[in-house]
C-alpha cells in the first residue's frame, strides 16, 4: 500500500482525534450486546458442568429432568449429530462429554426450557454417575512418563523450538552466566459481558447465531461440524461486544454449539447467557508459564547466549495453545540480539481450566521473564537497566533469534530513550536505590521494552476483506470480516474509508460482522485489524473511487486526476459537487456503488524443525516506564506514573490509539499486581469478581503516551499495530520498578502483598554498602 | 454476455428441471413470512383509515386513545419528522393525512399498543371530524375542467403519447375503419400474504425493517425521507414473500413508514400486519382502462392506422401510474406493424383506491383491447384470426410504433404457428361457428399474441448486482438486490451461479435481499430479474472463477483453460479435485472467495415529446390459445384447454418456466372471467376474498406450454423474460374463444355470467346464413 493518502500529505481524518463511530450507540444504550437479543417464543438453555476435574462418566440419567413440565429438550453427547468437539486434530473442548470429563468446566448435559428457572431446575434433576480419576494439576509433572493421562495420546499439547548458533559456544563466550526461573499466573480475560448467544433455526434448515462472538468464522466452522451442516447454512452474526481480549473464541464456540443444538432439536430459538460464575468456571484463560532462562553475557554487557525452557499449562484442551506458544518461542529472547539461542517451549495438558488466546498471546509471559532478566543482568554488571538494554537491543539490520533480518526502521532505542528521558529515569533509578529507610513508602522506577510481530505471521493464512456500499445520498455502509470487540475497529476502518472517499466519518454506518455477508477474513486477533482491514478498506475504497471519479470528472468537466475528495465534496479548482450528487449520478448511470476490498498479507516463512524463518512480515517496537510507591510494611504497590511509547507506524486515530494504551496499561497493572485465577487440584479457588481482583479506573496512574511514527511501507498510511504491544510490557516495567523500590526481585506474578513483603531475592549491590558482586545467582 | 456456457454447449444445470431452492423450506413451514417475524417486547401497530373517500379533516382528537392503558403511542401527521408522503414530485400515498383524505384507504392516525386488541380499541377512541367533499369517481369526468379536484394541481396524473407517420394519411389509405371501446376492470393482486412488517429501532439511531417487501430500495428511500434519516441508517430486509405480483411496493412503503415511525417514537419493536380487509381497502390495484381504438385496414387485411385514446384511473395517488401508462403507450398497437399511429394515454386522479404496478404493468389492458380488436377486424374481413394476425405481425427488421427497428429474431409468427398447430385452431374455430344449437354448451377457441419490452427500458436506471461467497467446504451463499417473491428468482440466480462454478444447486443458500448487504439494484419488476440478475450472477461467477481457476490449474498441474467445473468437481483430463478442496486451498493462499457481479442494461432511448425511441433493449414474443365451453343458458365459461407459447430466449429452469406460465394463465383466467374490485362513489363494494372471486387450482384447464429459444445475444445464456408475458395474453385468448363460442363480442372484462349471457355485440358474419358485412361497426 502506498504511504501517502490521495491528497498528498494532508490527511482528511487520519491521525486526528475522531470520536468512536459507536460512541453514541454505546452511551445511549442503543447498542445491543449478546444478551440483548431475544425472540418471541424463545427457550432458555442451561448447562450441567462436571463437579470433578477428572472423572469417568459411568452413566447419565436425564429421565427426571425430561419429566419436568416446560422442559423441551435434555441432551447429552449422544444427541450430537456431528463432531463431539469443535474440529481440528488436537483435542478441543467438548460440546458435551461422553467417556470422561477433564476439567470442572466440562459440560455433560444441556437443557432447553420455557424459563431460565425451569432450565436450572432440570439441570439439578440430571443424575450423572462419575468415577473420579487422579487429577493432573501441575504441567511439569503432567509431562513426566508416570503422570496420569488427560488425553489418550499423552499430555504433550505442543512443543516448539528455536535454534540459533550453538548454545554451548555461546556460554563458552560468556564471562558469566545467570539462570533464573520466572513464573506467571493464569488470568481471566475479565470481559465485562459474559458469553451470550441466541440461536435460531434457520429458514434453510440451518441455524442463525447472534451473540458475543470474537471469531465468527471459527465459531461457524465449529457449529457446522458439530451439527453436520454445510458452512453456508450456519450464519453467525456478531452482536455488539462487551469486551473479548481474545476470550470469545472457543468459549463462544462451546455455547454456540450447545444453543444451536438445542435450537435445531426443539425447532425454536434458544437463548443461552452465562452467569459470571459459569463464565469463569468454563472459559479459557491466559496460559500460566514457568520459564527457565539461562543467559550468558560478556563483561561488557553483551548477551552471548540464551537457553530457555518454558512449560505452559494448556489445561484440559488444546484451544490455541499451539499458536500461543509459537509466538512465545519466536519472541522468547526479547527484543535483543542474541547470537546463540536454544529455546524450547512445551504446553502440557492438565485437568485445570484450559488456556488459550488472550491479549498478548504468549508475549506478556515472556516479556515479564526477559525484561526482569535484563534488569537482573544489569544489576550483576553494575549497569543501569537502560544502558544494559541499549547495548543489546535489535537495531536496523539486526538478526532475530529465528534468523530474520530486520530491514525496516527498528525504533527500540528511540522508544527507550523517549520513556527514560520523559520519565527522568536514570536519576530517579539511582536515587531510589538510596532511599531513606525511615519511611515505609519506597519509590521505584522501572522500564521494559519489546518487539512484536504484527498479525498472524507464519501462524496461518492471513487475509481480510472490507465491503463498502455508498448510498445515493452520500452516506455509506462499511462492513468487515473482522470484529469490533471494543478495541475500536469499527472506527478505524470507517476512518480509512472516510479518508479515501472524502466522507465525514459520521456519514458511515459500520455493520457488525456477519459470516453470510463477508468472506472469512480470519480471526480478530494478533493486533491485525488496523493493518489487515485498514489495507483492505484502502483497496476497496480505491476500487470504488476509481469507478466514480470519471463521473465526477465528467460532471465537473475536468480530469479525474484533478479531483479532490474531501468533507463530502468533490472539488476541481473552484467548482465542486457533493458526494451525494456524485453517488446519485452514478446510480442514474447504472454504475455500482458497492466495492469489496481484499488484502492478503506479505509472505512469511517458518521451518518448524529448527525454528527459523521470517516469522512476521513486520514488527512493532515499544518501551514502558513505570513509577511506583511500595509500602514495605504491607507490600502494597501503587503505580504513580506510567509512560508508554510505541512505534505504531502511523497513528490512525489519536483517541483510539491512546485508548488502546490506557486499556493496555490497566490490564498490565492487573497482571502485575492483582489478578490470579487460582486452582487447586483442578478446582478453582474463586468464582466471581468479588474474589478475582481487578484494577479499576481509580487505580490508574497518570499515564503519558508517546507515539513513534515510522511509516511502515506495508501498513495503511504506514500504520502497524498497537492492541497487544500496549499491554505486554506494562507488567515487567512495574515489576522492575518494585525491585528498584525494595531492592528485592520477585520472579513470580502477580506481585501480591505477600510476595512484595516477603520477597527474598535480594538484588546484587543492594545490600547497603556492599560491593557489586559478579557471578551467577539463582 | 456470451451465449455459451463455459463448457461449450453442454450445460450443467441450465435448461434442466431443477427443484426450487426454497421448496423444502416452504413445504416444511420453515420459511418465515413477514408476519412470522417477532421480537420480545414488541408493540402492535394499528391504523385509523378514513370513512370518506374525499373529505377535509377538520380535527383529530387522540386524547381518549392516549388515555387508554397499554397504549404507547398515538400519532398523527404532526408527528412525522420528515416528508408526509413517500418522496417524488408527484403526489404519493400519505403516511398520515393532514389537510384532507382522498380515498377510504387513507390513514389519519396510528397507534402502538401492548396488544393488537388494545391497538384496535385505541383506534376506535380516536375522534376525527371530517367535512365531506364531492367524490370524483370517474376518471374521464375527473379530467373535465368542471370536476372537483383530488389534488390541487389538477386531476391529470400522467399523459404519454406516441406519434408515428400521419394518422389522417393512415385512415385515408384504409379501405375501412372500425372503432371500438374496450374496458378493463380494477383488480386486486390477491397475494396470499397480506402486508406485514416488523420495525425495530436500530443500534445506530436508525431503524431495521423486516417484512413482505417487494422493492426494498424504494421502501428504504420512503422510510428515510419520512423519518428524516440518511439511507444507511434504514435497513430493509426482505422476509420470505407470500406473493406480490407488483403489489408490495407503495403499499408496503406505507405500512413500513408507519411501523418505523411508531418504533422510533416508542423505542420498541413494532409489528404491523394487515388483515385481508385492511389490505384490500388500502393497497393499490391494477389500473382499470377505458380504451378507444380507431383502426384503419386495407382490403387485404393490412393495418394502416391506429388512433388510440386510453383513460386510466390512477385513483387517489400517483404511485407508478406514470410508468405503467408509459409501457401501455409503447405497446398499445400490439405486436403489429402499423405505419400510422396516434396514441394518447391519460391517467386521472379520482377518489378511488389508487392503482399501480401489477403483473403486466399496463400490458394486460392493452393486450385485451388489441387482441379483441384483431379478431373483430378478422371478422370484418372474413379472415380467420390467425391469418389476420400473420398479415400484420412484427417480423425481423420491422419498425415498432415508437420507431424502433427490431434487429433480433422476431418469433411472433412461430409462436402463433405453434399454438394454432398444437391446438388445431383453424378447423375448430370454423367448426365452432356452426355448432348445433340444441345443446346449451357451446365450444369456443381463441388466440392472442403479444410482444413485450424486457426490463425497465427507457423507464429508468437499470442495473443489478449479485454477490457470491464460496465457502471453504464448497458450499456457497448467493445474494442479490432483487427479490424472490415467489416467482423463483432465488432458484434462477442460484442456477446461474451453479452453472458457472460447477456447483450443485443444493450447495447454494440464497440469502433474502437486504439493503445493507447489496447495493441498490432497482425494483424487482418488469420481468427483469432473470435477465438482469442472471447476467450479474454470470459476471460475479466469472470474476470468482477467474480468481480460483489458476489455483486449480496449479493443483491439477494443467492450464487453466483445460479445467472443467462440473458437479462440485474440477477436472483436467482424468485428474480431479473437489470444489471444496479448491476453495480450502484458495483460502489457505489468502485468495478471496467472494465476488460481486454487477450488470448494467444496454442503452435505450426515449423522446417524450412524440413518443419515439428504442424503448427497450430487447423484446419477448408469445402467443396463447384458449378453448372454452360456454353455457349459453347461464353465461358460465369453463376454460377447457390452454396452450401457451413464449419465446424466452433460453429456458433457465424448465420447472420454473412452466410454473410461471401456469401461474400466468391462472391469473389471466381470473382477469378474464372472475375478478373485479368494484367501487361506487369511492366506496369499495367488497372487502374480502369471499366476495372477490378468484380462480383456484380446480378451475385450471389442461395447459400445454411451448417454449421458443431464440438465443438473445444480451441475456444470460440467451434468456430474456417470462413472468409478465405469461400473464398478459391469457385473458384476450379466452375472450376471443368466448366470442367464437357465442358469436357475440364482449368488450368489457371480466366476462361475467351476465355479460356473456346478455352480450349484444353480434359478430359480423355470425348471423347464421348472413353474408359477411364490411364496414364500421361500433
PDB file of N, CA and C in Angstrom, chain A residues 94-170:
ATOM      1  N   UNK A  94     -15.036 -30.126  24.571  1.00  0.00           N
ATOM      2  CA  UNK A  94     -16.152 -30.950  24.128  1.00  0.00           C
ATOM      3  C   UNK A  94     -17.437 -30.128  24.186  1.00  0.00           C
ATOM      4  N   UNK A  95     -18.290 -30.343  23.209  1.00  0.00           N
ATOM      5  CA  UNK A  95     -19.618 -29.733  23.286  1.00  0.00           C
ATOM      6  C   UNK A  95     -20.346 -30.345  24.484  1.00  0.00           C
ATOM      7  N   UNK A  96     -20.341 -31.671  24.520  1.00  0.00           N
ATOM      8  CA  UNK A  96     -20.870 -32.420  25.670  1.00  0.00           C
ATOM      9  C   UNK A  96     -20.001 -33.662  25.809  1.00  0.00           C
ATOM     10  N   UNK A  97     -19.549 -33.925  27.018  1.00  0.00           N
ATOM     11  CA  UNK A  97     -18.600 -35.011  27.207  1.00  0.00           C
ATOM     12  C   UNK A  97     -19.275 -36.372  27.164  1.00  0.00           C
ATOM     13  N   UNK A  98     -18.520 -37.347  26.695  1.00  0.00           N
ATOM     14  CA  UNK A  98     -19.031 -38.716  26.707  1.00  0.00           C
ATOM     15  C   UNK A  98     -18.210 -39.536  27.701  1.00  0.00           C
ATOM     16  N   UNK A  99     -17.103 -40.103  27.265  1.00  0.00           N
ATOM     17  CA  UNK A  99     -16.338 -41.013  28.133  1.00  0.00           C
ATOM     18  C   UNK A  99     -15.914 -40.425  29.462  1.00  0.00           C
ATOM     19  N   UNK A 100     -15.275 -39.244  29.405  1.00  0.00           N
ATOM     20  CA  UNK A 100     -14.855 -38.669  30.684  1.00  0.00           C
ATOM     21  C   UNK A 100     -14.856 -37.149  30.649  1.00  0.00           C
ATOM     22  N   UNK A 101     -14.748 -36.601  31.837  1.00  0.00           N
ATOM     23  CA  UNK A 101     -14.622 -35.147  31.976  1.00  0.00           C
ATOM     24  C   UNK A 101     -13.187 -34.844  32.342  1.00  0.00           C
ATOM     25  N   UNK A 102     -12.688 -33.682  31.870  1.00  0.00           N
ATOM     26  CA  UNK A 102     -11.273 -33.356  32.036  1.00  0.00           C
ATOM     27  C   UNK A 102     -11.026 -32.063  32.810  1.00  0.00           C
ATOM     28  N   UNK A 103     -12.083 -31.322  33.043  1.00  0.00           N
ATOM     29  CA  UNK A 103     -11.963 -30.161  33.938  1.00  0.00           C
ATOM     30  C   UNK A 103     -13.362 -29.787  34.394  1.00  0.00           C
ATOM     31  N   UNK A 104     -13.424 -28.952  35.397  1.00  0.00           N
ATOM     32  CA  UNK A 104     -14.733 -28.681  36.000  1.00  0.00           C
ATOM     33  C   UNK A 104     -15.613 -27.787  35.123  1.00  0.00           C
ATOM     34  N   UNK A 105     -15.040 -27.272  34.014  1.00  0.00           N
ATOM     35  CA  UNK A 105     -15.866 -26.533  33.061  1.00  0.00           C
ATOM     36  C   UNK A 105     -16.471 -27.433  32.009  1.00  0.00           C
ATOM     37  N   UNK A 106     -16.092 -28.699  32.029  1.00  0.00           N
ATOM     38  CA  UNK A 106     -16.653 -29.626  31.044  1.00  0.00           C
ATOM     39  C   UNK A 106     -18.156 -29.763  31.248  1.00  0.00           C
ATOM     40  N   UNK A 107     -18.877 -29.858  30.115  1.00  0.00           N
ATOM     41  CA  UNK A 107     -20.329 -29.982  30.167  1.00  0.00           C
ATOM     42  C   UNK A 107     -20.737 -31.405  29.873  1.00  0.00           C
ATOM     43  N   UNK A 108     -21.777 -31.838  30.546  1.00  0.00           N
ATOM     44  CA  UNK A 108     -22.228 -33.226  30.408  1.00  0.00           C
ATOM     45  C   UNK A 108     -23.625 -33.287  29.799  1.00  0.00           C
ATOM     46  N   UNK A 109     -24.419 -32.288  30.091  1.00  0.00           N
ATOM     47  CA  UNK A 109     -25.782 -32.278  29.537  1.00  0.00           C
ATOM     48  C   UNK A 109     -26.248 -30.835  29.391  1.00  0.00           C
ATOM     49  N   UNK A 110     -27.183 -30.651  28.490  1.00  0.00           N
ATOM     50  CA  UNK A 110     -27.798 -29.328  28.322  1.00  0.00           C
ATOM     51  C   UNK A 110     -29.314 -29.463  28.283  1.00  0.00           C
ATOM     52  N   UNK A 111     -29.948 -28.368  28.604  1.00  0.00           N
ATOM     53  CA  UNK A 111     -31.400 -28.361  28.738  1.00  0.00           C
ATOM     54  C   UNK A 111     -31.954 -27.133  28.028  1.00  0.00           C
ATOM     55  N   UNK A 112     -33.101 -27.287  27.397  1.00  0.00           N
ATOM     56  CA  UNK A 112     -33.835 -26.121  26.894  1.00  0.00           C
ATOM     57  C   UNK A 112     -35.207 -26.120  27.546  1.00  0.00           C
ATOM     58  N   UNK A 113     -35.564 -24.989  28.140  1.00  0.00           N
ATOM     59  CA  UNK A 113     -36.816 -24.925  28.881  1.00  0.00           C
ATOM     60  C   UNK A 113     -37.529 -23.611  28.615  1.00  0.00           C
ATOM     61  N   UNK A 114     -38.786 -23.560  29.019  1.00  0.00           N
ATOM     62  CA  UNK A 114     -39.601 -22.378  28.765  1.00  0.00           C
ATOM     63  C   UNK A 114     -39.138 -21.160  29.566  1.00  0.00           C
ATOM     64  N   UNK A 115     -38.516 -21.391  30.704  1.00  0.00           N
ATOM     65  CA  UNK A 115     -37.989 -20.270  31.502  1.00  0.00           C
ATOM     66  C   UNK A 115     -36.581 -20.628  31.980  1.00  0.00           C
ATOM     67  N   UNK A 116     -35.789 -19.626  32.298  1.00  0.00           N
ATOM     68  CA  UNK A 116     -34.441 -19.906  32.817  1.00  0.00           C
ATOM     69  C   UNK A 116     -34.510 -20.694  34.122  1.00  0.00           C
ATOM     70  N   UNK A 117     -35.505 -20.406  34.957  1.00  0.00           N
ATOM     71  CA  UNK A 117     -35.627 -21.077  36.241  1.00  0.00           C
ATOM     72  C   UNK A 117     -35.894 -22.573  36.054  1.00  0.00           C
ATOM     73  N   UNK A 118     -36.786 -22.879  35.114  1.00  0.00           N
ATOM     74  CA  UNK A 118     -37.078 -24.285  34.820  1.00  0.00           C
ATOM     75  C   UNK A 118     -35.843 -24.997  34.296  1.00  0.00           C
ATOM     76  N   UNK A 119     -35.086 -24.287  33.473  1.00  0.00           N
ATOM     77  CA  UNK A 119     -33.873 -24.894  32.910  1.00  0.00           C
ATOM     78  C   UNK A 119     -32.916 -25.256  34.040  1.00  0.00           C
ATOM     79  N   UNK A 120     -32.751 -24.333  34.980  1.00  0.00           N
ATOM     80  CA  UNK A 120     -31.858 -24.612  36.110  1.00  0.00           C
ATOM     81  C   UNK A 120     -32.367 -25.785  36.943  1.00  0.00           C
ATOM     82  N   UNK A 121     -33.678 -25.826  37.105  1.00  0.00           N
ATOM     83  CA  UNK A 121     -34.280 -26.907  37.895  1.00  0.00           C
ATOM     84  C   UNK A 121     -34.037 -28.260  37.215  1.00  0.00           C
ATOM     85  N   UNK A 122     -34.186 -28.271  35.914  1.00  0.00           N
ATOM     86  CA  UNK A 122     -33.976 -29.524  35.179  1.00  0.00           C
ATOM     87  C   UNK A 122     -32.527 -29.970  35.294  1.00  0.00           C
ATOM     88  N   UNK A 123     -31.619 -29.016  35.250  1.00  0.00           N
ATOM     89  CA  UNK A 123     -30.195 -29.349  35.374  1.00  0.00           C
ATOM     90  C   UNK A 123     -29.955 -30.093  36.690  1.00  0.00           C
ATOM     91  N   UNK A 124     -30.622 -29.606  37.743  1.00  0.00           N
ATOM     92  CA  UNK A 124     -30.449 -30.239  39.053  1.00  0.00           C
ATOM     93  C   UNK A 124     -30.981 -31.674  39.090  1.00  0.00           C
ATOM     94  N   UNK A 125     -31.915 -31.964  38.213  1.00  0.00           N
ATOM     95  CA  UNK A 125     -32.541 -33.294  38.218  1.00  0.00           C
ATOM     96  C   UNK A 125     -31.787 -34.323  37.361  1.00  0.00           C
ATOM     97  N   UNK A 126     -30.758 -33.871  36.664  1.00  0.00           N
ATOM     98  CA  UNK A 126     -29.987 -34.823  35.850  1.00  0.00           C
ATOM     99  C   UNK A 126     -29.016 -35.574  36.769  1.00  0.00           C
ATOM    100  N   UNK A 127     -29.061 -36.895  36.656  1.00  0.00           N
ATOM    101  CA  UNK A 127     -28.200 -37.707  37.512  1.00  0.00           C
ATOM    102  C   UNK A 127     -27.029 -38.270  36.710  1.00  0.00           C
ATOM    103  N   UNK A 128     -25.842 -37.898  37.125  1.00  0.00           N
ATOM    104  CA  UNK A 128     -24.646 -38.407  36.453  1.00  0.00           C
ATOM    105  C   UNK A 128     -23.820 -39.179  37.471  1.00  0.00           C
ATOM    106  N   UNK A 129     -23.450 -40.379  37.085  1.00  0.00           N
ATOM    107  CA  UNK A 129     -22.583 -41.183  37.948  1.00  0.00           C
ATOM    108  C   UNK A 129     -21.151 -41.081  37.423  1.00  0.00           C
ATOM    109  N   UNK A 130     -20.259 -40.611  38.280  1.00  0.00           N
ATOM    110  CA  UNK A 130     -18.856 -40.445  37.890  1.00  0.00           C
ATOM    111  C   UNK A 130     -17.964 -41.427  38.640  1.00  0.00           C
ATOM    112  N   UNK A 131     -16.847 -41.722  38.031  1.00  0.00           N
ATOM    113  CA  UNK A 131     -15.791 -42.440  38.743  1.00  0.00           C
ATOM    114  C   UNK A 131     -14.550 -41.558  38.663  1.00  0.00           C
ATOM    115  N   UNK A 132     -14.235 -40.886  39.784  1.00  0.00           N
ATOM    116  CA  UNK A 132     -13.150 -39.907  39.741  1.00  0.00           C
ATOM    117  C   UNK A 132     -11.803 -40.533  39.390  1.00  0.00           C
ATOM    118  N   UNK A 133     -10.987 -39.779  38.640  1.00  0.00           N
ATOM    119  CA  UNK A 133      -9.645 -40.202  38.242  1.00  0.00           C
ATOM    120  C   UNK A 133      -8.625 -39.318  38.959  1.00  0.00           C
ATOM    121  N   UNK A 134      -7.381 -39.766  38.999  1.00  0.00           N
ATOM    122  CA  UNK A 134      -6.336 -38.914  39.594  1.00  0.00           C
ATOM    123  C   UNK A 134      -6.240 -37.608  38.811  1.00  0.00           C
ATOM    124  N   UNK A 135      -6.090 -36.523  39.529  1.00  0.00           N
ATOM    125  CA  UNK A 135      -6.093 -35.206  38.907  1.00  0.00           C
ATOM    126  C   UNK A 135      -4.676 -34.784  38.530  1.00  0.00           C
ATOM    127  N   UNK A 136      -4.500 -34.347  37.314  1.00  0.00           N
ATOM    128  CA  UNK A 136      -3.220 -33.815  36.847  1.00  0.00           C
ATOM    129  C   UNK A 136      -3.314 -32.303  36.951  1.00  0.00           C
ATOM    130  N   UNK A 137      -2.557 -31.721  37.854  1.00  0.00           N
ATOM    131  CA  UNK A 137      -2.713 -30.279  38.028  1.00  0.00           C
ATOM    132  C   UNK A 137      -1.432 -29.499  37.785  1.00  0.00           C
ATOM    133  N   UNK A 138      -0.298 -30.174  37.748  1.00  0.00           N
ATOM    134  CA  UNK A 138       0.955 -29.468  37.506  1.00  0.00           C
ATOM    135  C   UNK A 138       1.464 -29.811  36.108  1.00  0.00           C
ATOM    136  N   UNK A 139       1.673 -28.816  35.275  1.00  0.00           N
ATOM    137  CA  UNK A 139       2.027 -29.106  33.883  1.00  0.00           C
ATOM    138  C   UNK A 139       3.389 -29.786  33.760  1.00  0.00           C
ATOM    139  N   UNK A 140       4.301 -29.478  34.655  1.00  0.00           N
ATOM    140  CA  UNK A 140       5.617 -30.104  34.568  1.00  0.00           C
ATOM    141  C   UNK A 140       5.491 -31.597  34.878  1.00  0.00           C
ATOM    142  N   UNK A 141       4.744 -31.882  35.948  1.00  0.00           N
ATOM    143  CA  UNK A 141       4.523 -33.290  36.291  1.00  0.00           C
ATOM    144  C   UNK A 141       3.712 -34.008  35.215  1.00  0.00           C
ATOM    145  N   UNK A 142       2.836 -33.237  34.575  1.00  0.00           N
ATOM    146  CA  UNK A 142       1.999 -33.843  33.535  1.00  0.00           C
ATOM    147  C   UNK A 142       2.849 -34.436  32.423  1.00  0.00           C
ATOM    148  N   UNK A 143       4.032 -33.838  32.201  1.00  0.00           N
ATOM    149  CA  UNK A 143       4.887 -34.323  31.117  1.00  0.00           C
ATOM    150  C   UNK A 143       5.792 -35.479  31.518  1.00  0.00           C
ATOM    151  N   UNK A 144       5.758 -35.823  32.813  1.00  0.00           N
ATOM    152  CA  UNK A 144       6.588 -36.973  33.229  1.00  0.00           C
ATOM    153  C   UNK A 144       5.863 -38.249  32.804  1.00  0.00           C
ATOM    154  N   UNK A 145       6.657 -39.280  32.465  1.00  0.00           N
ATOM    155  CA  UNK A 145       6.045 -40.519  31.937  1.00  0.00           C
ATOM    156  C   UNK A 145       5.074 -41.169  32.916  1.00  0.00           C
ATOM    157  N   UNK A 146       5.263 -40.885  34.210  1.00  0.00           N
ATOM    158  CA  UNK A 146       4.418 -41.554  35.192  1.00  0.00           C
ATOM    159  C   UNK A 146       3.088 -40.838  35.424  1.00  0.00           C
ATOM    160  N   UNK A 147       2.918 -39.708  34.768  1.00  0.00           N
ATOM    161  CA  UNK A 147       1.693 -38.937  35.022  1.00  0.00           C
ATOM    162  C   UNK A 147       0.457 -39.648  34.477  1.00  0.00           C
ATOM    163  N   UNK A 148      -0.644 -39.534  35.199  1.00  0.00           N
ATOM    164  CA  UNK A 148      -1.911 -39.980  34.609  1.00  0.00           C
ATOM    165  C   UNK A 148      -2.155 -39.184  33.318  1.00  0.00           C
ATOM    166  N   UNK A 149      -2.867 -39.784  32.388  1.00  0.00           N
ATOM    167  CA  UNK A 149      -3.099 -39.116  31.106  1.00  0.00           C
ATOM    168  C   UNK A 149      -4.413 -38.332  31.091  1.00  0.00           C
ATOM    169  N   UNK A 150      -4.324 -37.094  30.630  1.00  0.00           N
ATOM    170  CA  UNK A 150      -5.540 -36.305  30.423  1.00  0.00           C
ATOM    171  C   UNK A 150      -6.168 -36.705  29.087  1.00  0.00           C
ATOM    172  N   UNK A 151      -5.312 -36.858  28.092  1.00  0.00           N
ATOM    173  CA  UNK A 151      -5.772 -37.346  26.783  1.00  0.00           C
ATOM    174  C   UNK A 151      -5.003 -38.593  26.414  1.00  0.00           C
ATOM    175  N   UNK A 152      -5.629 -39.469  25.693  1.00  0.00           N
ATOM    176  CA  UNK A 152      -5.049 -40.787  25.390  1.00  0.00           C
ATOM    177  C   UNK A 152      -3.671 -40.715  24.751  1.00  0.00           C
ATOM    178  N   UNK A 153      -3.500 -39.704  23.875  1.00  0.00           N
ATOM    179  CA  UNK A 153      -2.232 -39.646  23.147  1.00  0.00           C
ATOM    180  C   UNK A 153      -1.120 -38.990  23.945  1.00  0.00           C
ATOM    181  N   UNK A 154      -1.323 -38.774  25.210  1.00  0.00           N
ATOM    182  CA  UNK A 154      -0.272 -38.191  26.047  1.00  0.00           C
ATOM    183  C   UNK A 154      -0.585 -36.771  26.431  1.00  0.00           C
ATOM    184  N   UNK A 155       0.159 -36.279  27.363  1.00  0.00           N
ATOM    185  CA  UNK A 155      -0.132 -34.950  27.904  1.00  0.00           C
ATOM    186  C   UNK A 155       0.631 -33.818  27.219  1.00  0.00           C
ATOM    187  N   UNK A 156       1.427 -34.148  26.199  1.00  0.00           N
ATOM    188  CA  UNK A 156       2.128 -33.080  25.494  1.00  0.00           C
ATOM    189  C   UNK A 156       1.175 -32.448  24.485  1.00  0.00           C
ATOM    190  N   UNK A 157       0.877 -31.195  24.712  1.00  0.00           N
ATOM    191  CA  UNK A 157      -0.063 -30.495  23.835  1.00  0.00           C
ATOM    192  C   UNK A 157       0.673 -29.817  22.681  1.00  0.00           C
ATOM    193  N   UNK A 158       1.820 -29.222  22.970  1.00  0.00           N
ATOM    194  CA  UNK A 158       2.580 -28.536  21.927  1.00  0.00           C
ATOM    195  C   UNK A 158       4.032 -28.446  22.346  1.00  0.00           C
ATOM    196  N   UNK A 159       4.896 -28.428  21.351  1.00  0.00           N
ATOM    197  CA  UNK A 159       6.316 -28.197  21.593  1.00  0.00           C
ATOM    198  C   UNK A 159       6.879 -27.439  20.396  1.00  0.00           C
ATOM    199  N   UNK A 160       7.475 -26.302  20.659  1.00  0.00           N
ATOM    200  CA  UNK A 160       8.163 -25.560  19.603  1.00  0.00           C
ATOM    201  C   UNK A 160       9.578 -25.302  20.042  1.00  0.00           C
ATOM    202  N   UNK A 161      10.442 -25.151  19.075  1.00  0.00           N
ATOM    203  CA  UNK A 161      11.819 -24.823  19.440  1.00  0.00           C
ATOM    204  C   UNK A 161      12.374 -23.769  18.494  1.00  0.00           C
ATOM    205  N   UNK A 162      13.392 -23.092  19.000  1.00  0.00           N
ATOM    206  CA  UNK A 162      14.174 -22.187  18.175  1.00  0.00           C
ATOM    207  C   UNK A 162      15.640 -22.500  18.427  1.00  0.00           C
ATOM    208  N   UNK A 163      16.386 -22.656  17.347  1.00  0.00           N
ATOM    209  CA  UNK A 163      17.822 -22.918  17.462  1.00  0.00           C
ATOM    210  C   UNK A 163      18.566 -21.878  16.624  1.00  0.00           C
ATOM    211  N   UNK A 164      19.493 -21.226  17.271  1.00  0.00           N
ATOM    212  CA  UNK A 164      20.304 -20.256  16.544  1.00  0.00           C
ATOM    213  C   UNK A 164      21.736 -20.385  17.054  1.00  0.00           C
ATOM    214  N   UNK A 165      22.693 -20.426  16.155  1.00  0.00           N
ATOM    215  CA  UNK A 165      24.093 -20.572  16.554  1.00  0.00           C
ATOM    216  C   UNK A 165      24.286 -21.879  17.300  1.00  0.00           C
ATOM    217  N   UNK A 166      25.168 -21.845  18.301  1.00  0.00           N
ATOM    218  CA  UNK A 166      25.441 -23.046  19.093  1.00  0.00           C
ATOM    219  C   UNK A 166      25.483 -22.641  20.554  1.00  0.00           C
ATOM    220  N   UNK A 167      24.555 -23.156  21.309  1.00  0.00           N
ATOM    221  CA  UNK A 167      24.343 -22.670  22.665  1.00  0.00           C
ATOM    222  C   UNK A 167      25.583 -22.876  23.550  1.00  0.00           C
ATOM    223  N   UNK A 168      26.282 -23.993  23.328  1.00  0.00           N
ATOM    224  CA  UNK A 168      27.470 -24.254  24.159  1.00  0.00           C
ATOM    225  C   UNK A 168      28.567 -23.233  23.872  1.00  0.00           C
ATOM    226  N   UNK A 169      28.778 -22.966  22.586  1.00  0.00           N
ATOM    227  CA  UNK A 169      29.730 -21.913  22.197  1.00  0.00           C
ATOM    228  C   UNK A 169      29.344 -20.602  22.857  1.00  0.00           C
ATOM    229  N   UNK A 170      28.056 -20.314  22.863  1.00  0.00           N
ATOM    230  CA  UNK A 170      27.565 -19.081  23.456  1.00  0.00           C
ATOM    231  C   UNK A 170      27.936 -18.961  24.920  1.00  0.00           C
TER     232      UNK A 170
END
